[in-house]
Amino acid sequence: MKLLTHNMLTSKCMKVVTVGYPLGINASDVRVSEVDFNPDFVAKIIPKVDWNVLYNAAQSIGQLEGLPKDVVENYENDHEFLKKAHHALLEIDIINGELICPETGRKFPINNGIPNLLLNEDEV
Amino acid sequence: MESNNSRKKLIKKLRKHQHTVGKETGVVCTDSPTKNLVICNTGQINGLTEEIIVEHFEKYGHLDRVLLVPGKSCAFLSYKDTSSASEALEAVSGKLNIAQDGKPIFLSFVEALPEIRDAKIWGRLPPGLRIITNFVSEEEEARLLALCQFEDGGSMKHRLVKHYGYEFRYDINNVDKEKPLSEGIPQECDFLWRRLPFEFRPNQLTINRYNPGQGIPSHVDTHSAFGDPILSLSLSSDVVMEFKKDETICVLLPRRSLLVMAGESRYEWTHGIVPRTFDFYNDEGGCHCFKRGVRVSFTFRKIRKGGCNCSYKLQCDSQTATKIIESDLLAHKLENQHVHDVYEDIAGHFSETRHTPWPNVLNFVQKLEIGAVLVDVGCGNGKYFGHNRQIVELGTDRSFKLNNLCKHRGFEVFTGNCLNLPLKNSSADAVISIAVIHHLSTPERRLKALKEIVRILRIGGEALIYVWAKQQIKNDEKSTYIKQDRKNRKKEVIGSVTKEEVSVGEGVTLPVHTNRANFTHSDVLVPWKLKGEEQERTFLRFYHVFEEGELESLCQSIGNVSIVKSYYDQGNYCVQFVKNNK
């Protein structure tokens, strides 16, 4: 699971949860793999990302690698910033671990890079 | 010398053919004359018909029987006496060129005709069927024919059609009972009712005009649309009609006769006319053939008030429609057993067969702009990923195994349920959901899945939804699903006779669909066959197949969406919509 995906996931669909965002991460196996860098593409994604959530997620799994705490001004032309964003969003892959609902503590397992967000009948 | 040689060659060929006949049908060929002959080297599978046999063989004597063996390249015939059979053999064998590629046919005497299980049956009628011959006089026939002046153009492809009282809509296989036509059954037909041996007063009339060579696919008249009985008056030409249930019964409908379909024959037997220019029939007098003329049929029916509650449930659209899944708990259980579990079992094989993306979906994906977030709800093996390198792709599926296959191909995926997507509001620029929503078993659940898609879309974002259509034949074109069956490539298909039903709990049973056929029910179990190491296993997947307009109105009921495009694509109904502000 990439951190870009984590940035979109929520446990709000559980009946007792009001926000369910962001989900906590417990990572037991993290893999970093190189992905082709396309600065124009990354620049288009930045406005869609909750930067604070991305930053905290990277930090919580020890993968900050110099990621700035805030989006810099004029980021579209900041090659270095885009490269770091690219790395955090697309190159970090959580292979095994779990996601944690911030309100209920419900854990969602991540196996082979695939988080399982299925809920039981009594949870929806 | 030379003629002796060629004679030897012929005998050698004949022996080879006789051997094949014996192997294929178990019939013993003999050199001593009998009444029975076999055409060794051409049959139904090569396009041989009863008509062709009668045409070439009746000149040698009185033909008693003609028998084509389904799927075989040989055919049998019987004369009244041995001398006719001998004469035919002498005149025809090795000489008459009606085998494939214009080659000669080879004949042999046989001891007896084979017993064929699914041969066409003559001389018997389906239960509830009767034919009243000479129901109208020639003068009355002329008056009735004068009623129907077909205008050019306003017709169906196969035959000319005109409706009175109510219009039968072939797209929905039903009548709109709220919208009677301004023109009722013409008064000129009134004399017919007095002649009936029972009380009946129809209020719907369909006139069909068939040119020689035209026919009508086998079908059962929609139960919910019409009552019992159904009358059909044949004018201007004889024709042979085929009735099918577990067997095929052929019935000659003479010109000026009235066909009455009641009870079982109305509710459970399909009826149809094979498109051909000649007809063959068999009666006490033997085998006959006639050239079809232009035939006009007047079909009189009575519109049914309310639903049908006949005892022929398998063919009854009313009773399968009312047997809907009502409780959410049952829906959940059904989807677990007949959707989720099945996909886990068939994932590998399923994925192998799902590699070619539908062009219109591909086009939607490829048009997305750089940086767009695409979510595929029910992504399967990720067939629609990797076709646009400039977008963010995120897939979700209920199947662990399909997700593993998708992830293995390098795509980002999570396991989830389309009824409760674990995604933030307005997080997607585009959503596709291809062949997913038809696996949900109640209208509420299908609507909920659509609402979830709308929720995760940003305002201005677009979604493309594909669901399986109940109509697998549209504008006379068969869907690829139907065409995949070699047997169906040439045949006309209207509906399949469903034979099997499976209980899914709470007293609800669902029909098992015949693969590669048109759908007769909306909620069905569709078999998926998986070859195991030792035996073949069949898995039943639940489908709700959509009527025309059903997906569209479901989407429209959401409110904050506008439909961009709505179309039929290879057996699917497809809607592309955009999320609005309000």
PDB file of C-alpha atoms in Angstrom, chain A residues 1-13 21 23 36 38 40-42 44-45 48-50 90 93-95 111-121 124, chain B residues 329 332 336 370-373 375 389-394 397-398 400 403-405 407 410 412-417 420-425 427-429 448 452 455 458:
ATOM      1  CA  MET A   1       0.000   0.000   0.000  1.00  0.00           C
ATOM      2  CA  LYS A   2       1.391   3.314  -1.090  1.00  0.00           C
ATOM      3  CA  LEU A   3       1.044   6.403   1.103  1.00  0.00           C
ATOM      4  CA  LEU A   4      -1.003   8.047  -1.666  1.00  0.00           C
ATOM      5  CA  THR A   5      -3.587   5.318  -1.151  1.00  0.00           C
ATOM      6  CA  HIS A   6      -3.399   5.745   2.615  1.00  0.00           C
ATOM      7  CA  ASN A   7      -4.133   9.434   2.044  1.00  0.00           C
ATOM      8  CA  MET A   8      -7.542   8.518   0.597  1.00  0.00           C
ATOM      9  CA  LEU A   9      -8.599   5.719   2.937  1.00  0.00           C
ATOM     10  CA  THR A  10     -11.006   6.172   5.841  1.00  0.00           C
ATOM     11  CA  SER A  11     -12.961   4.032   8.286  1.00  0.00           C
ATOM     12  CA  LYS A  12     -15.947   6.370   8.132  1.00  0.00           C
ATOM     13  CA  CYS A  13     -18.141   3.633   6.710  1.00  0.00           C
ATOM     14  CA  TYR A  21      -9.472   9.820   9.168  1.00  0.00           C
ATOM     15  CA  LEU A  23      -5.995   5.866   9.690  1.00  0.00           C
ATOM     16  CA  ASP A  36       9.532   6.637 -12.924  1.00  0.00           C
ATOM     17  CA  ASN A  38       7.221  12.579 -13.839  1.00  0.00           C
ATOM     18  CA  ASP A  40       4.246  17.347 -14.149  1.00  0.00           C
ATOM     19  CA  PHE A  41       2.233  14.383 -12.922  1.00  0.00           C
ATOM     20  CA  VAL A  42       3.361  14.810  -9.282  1.00  0.00           C
ATOM     21  CA  LYS A  44      -0.967  17.738 -10.461  1.00  0.00           C
ATOM     22  CA  ILE A  45      -1.396  15.343  -7.539  1.00  0.00           C
ATOM     23  CA  LYS A  48      -5.332  16.508  -4.036  1.00  0.00           C
ATOM     24  CA  VAL A  49      -3.215  15.245  -1.164  1.00  0.00           C
ATOM     25  CA  ASP A  50      -3.743  16.040   2.524  1.00  0.00           C
ATOM     26  CA  LEU A  90       4.580   6.542  -4.821  1.00  0.00           C
ATOM     27  CA  ASP A  93       5.072   0.455  -0.262  1.00  0.00           C
ATOM     28  CA  ILE A  94       3.804  -1.031   3.000  1.00  0.00           C
ATOM     29  CA  ILE A  95       3.857  -4.781   2.391  1.00  0.00           C
ATOM     30  CA  ASN A 111      -0.934  -8.464   3.632  1.00  0.00           C
ATOM     31  CA  ASN A 112       1.260  -8.654   0.529  1.00  0.00           C
ATOM     32  CA  GLY A 113       0.758  -4.933   0.077  1.00  0.00           C
ATOM     33  CA  ILE A 114      -3.027  -5.162   0.067  1.00  0.00           C
ATOM     34  CA  PRO A 115      -4.990  -3.589   2.930  1.00  0.00           C
ATOM     35  CA  ASN A 116      -8.202  -5.373   3.787  1.00  0.00           C
ATOM     36  CA  LEU A 117     -10.929  -2.887   4.656  1.00  0.00           C
ATOM     37  CA  LEU A 118     -13.818  -5.312   4.641  1.00  0.00           C
ATOM     38  CA  LEU A 119     -16.166  -4.870   7.561  1.00  0.00           C
ATOM     39  CA  ASN A 120     -18.292  -7.350   9.408  1.00  0.00           C
ATOM     40  CA  GLU A 121     -22.040  -7.087   9.092  1.00  0.00           C
ATOM     41  CA  VAL A 124     -21.849  -1.195   9.139  1.00  0.00           C
TER      42      VAL A 124
ATOM     43  CA  LEU B 329     -29.739 -10.613   5.290  1.00  0.00           C
ATOM     44  CA  HIS B 332     -25.932 -10.662   1.956  1.00  0.00           C
ATOM     45  CA  ASN B 336     -21.442 -14.265  -0.170  1.00  0.00           C
ATOM     46  CA  ILE B 370      -2.688  14.034 -16.291  1.00  0.00           C
ATOM     47  CA  GLY B 371      -2.811  13.578 -12.510  1.00  0.00           C
ATOM     48  CA  ALA B 372      -6.443  12.395 -12.463  1.00  0.00           C
ATOM     49  CA  VAL B 373      -7.350   9.900  -9.736  1.00  0.00           C
ATOM     50  CA  VAL B 375     -10.882   4.434  -8.860  1.00  0.00           C
ATOM     51  CA  ARG B 389       0.525   6.302 -17.597  1.00  0.00           C
ATOM     52  CA  GLN B 390      -0.351   9.829 -16.450  1.00  0.00           C
ATOM     53  CA  ILE B 391      -3.084   9.049 -13.940  1.00  0.00           C
ATOM     54  CA  VAL B 392      -3.354   7.674 -10.404  1.00  0.00           C
ATOM     55  CA  GLU B 393      -4.986   4.252 -10.445  1.00  0.00           C
ATOM     56  CA  LEU B 394      -6.580   2.718  -7.383  1.00  0.00           C
ATOM     57  CA  ASP B 397     -12.382  -5.650  -5.240  1.00  0.00           C
ATOM     58  CA  ARG B 398     -14.127  -8.013  -2.861  1.00  0.00           C
ATOM     59  CA  PHE B 400      -8.720 -11.577  -2.213  1.00  0.00           C
ATOM     60  CA  ASN B 403      -6.688  -8.473  -5.686  1.00  0.00           C
ATOM     61  CA  ASN B 404      -3.544 -10.551  -5.377  1.00  0.00           C
ATOM     62  CA  LEU B 405      -3.448 -10.995  -9.145  1.00  0.00           C
ATOM     63  CA  LYS B 407      -1.260  -6.360  -7.089  1.00  0.00           C
ATOM     64  CA  GLY B 410       1.963  -3.959 -10.166  1.00  0.00           C
ATOM     65  CA  GLU B 412      -2.452  -0.501  -6.283  1.00  0.00           C
ATOM     66  CA  VAL B 413      -5.458  -2.215  -4.776  1.00  0.00           C
ATOM     67  CA  PHE B 414      -7.370  -2.708  -1.530  1.00  0.00           C
ATOM     68  CA  THR B 415      -9.955  -5.238  -0.460  1.00  0.00           C
ATOM     69  CA  GLY B 416     -13.332  -3.676   0.133  1.00  0.00           C
ATOM     70  CA  ASN B 417     -17.036  -3.843  -0.424  1.00  0.00           C
ATOM     71  CA  ASN B 420     -19.221   0.759   1.898  1.00  0.00           C
ATOM     72  CA  LEU B 421     -16.240   2.206   0.110  1.00  0.00           C
ATOM     73  CA  PRO B 422     -13.513   3.109   2.630  1.00  0.00           C
ATOM     74  CA  LEU B 423     -12.577   6.227   0.673  1.00  0.00           C
ATOM     75  CA  LYS B 424     -12.871   9.924   1.475  1.00  0.00           C
ATOM     76  CA  ASN B 425     -15.671  11.963  -0.053  1.00  0.00           C
ATOM     77  CA  SER B 427     -11.441  11.870  -3.597  1.00  0.00           C
ATOM     78  CA  ALA B 428     -11.771  10.537  -7.158  1.00  0.00           C
ATOM     79  CA  ASP B 429     -11.721  12.400 -10.461  1.00  0.00           C
ATOM     80  CA  LYS B 448     -26.392   2.080  -2.528  1.00  0.00           C
ATOM     81  CA  GLU B 452     -21.090   5.283  -2.890  1.00  0.00           C
ATOM     82  CA  ARG B 455     -19.951  10.082  -2.883  1.00  0.00           C
ATOM     83  CA  ARG B 458     -15.482  15.048  -6.855  1.00  0.00           C
TER      84      ARG B 458
END
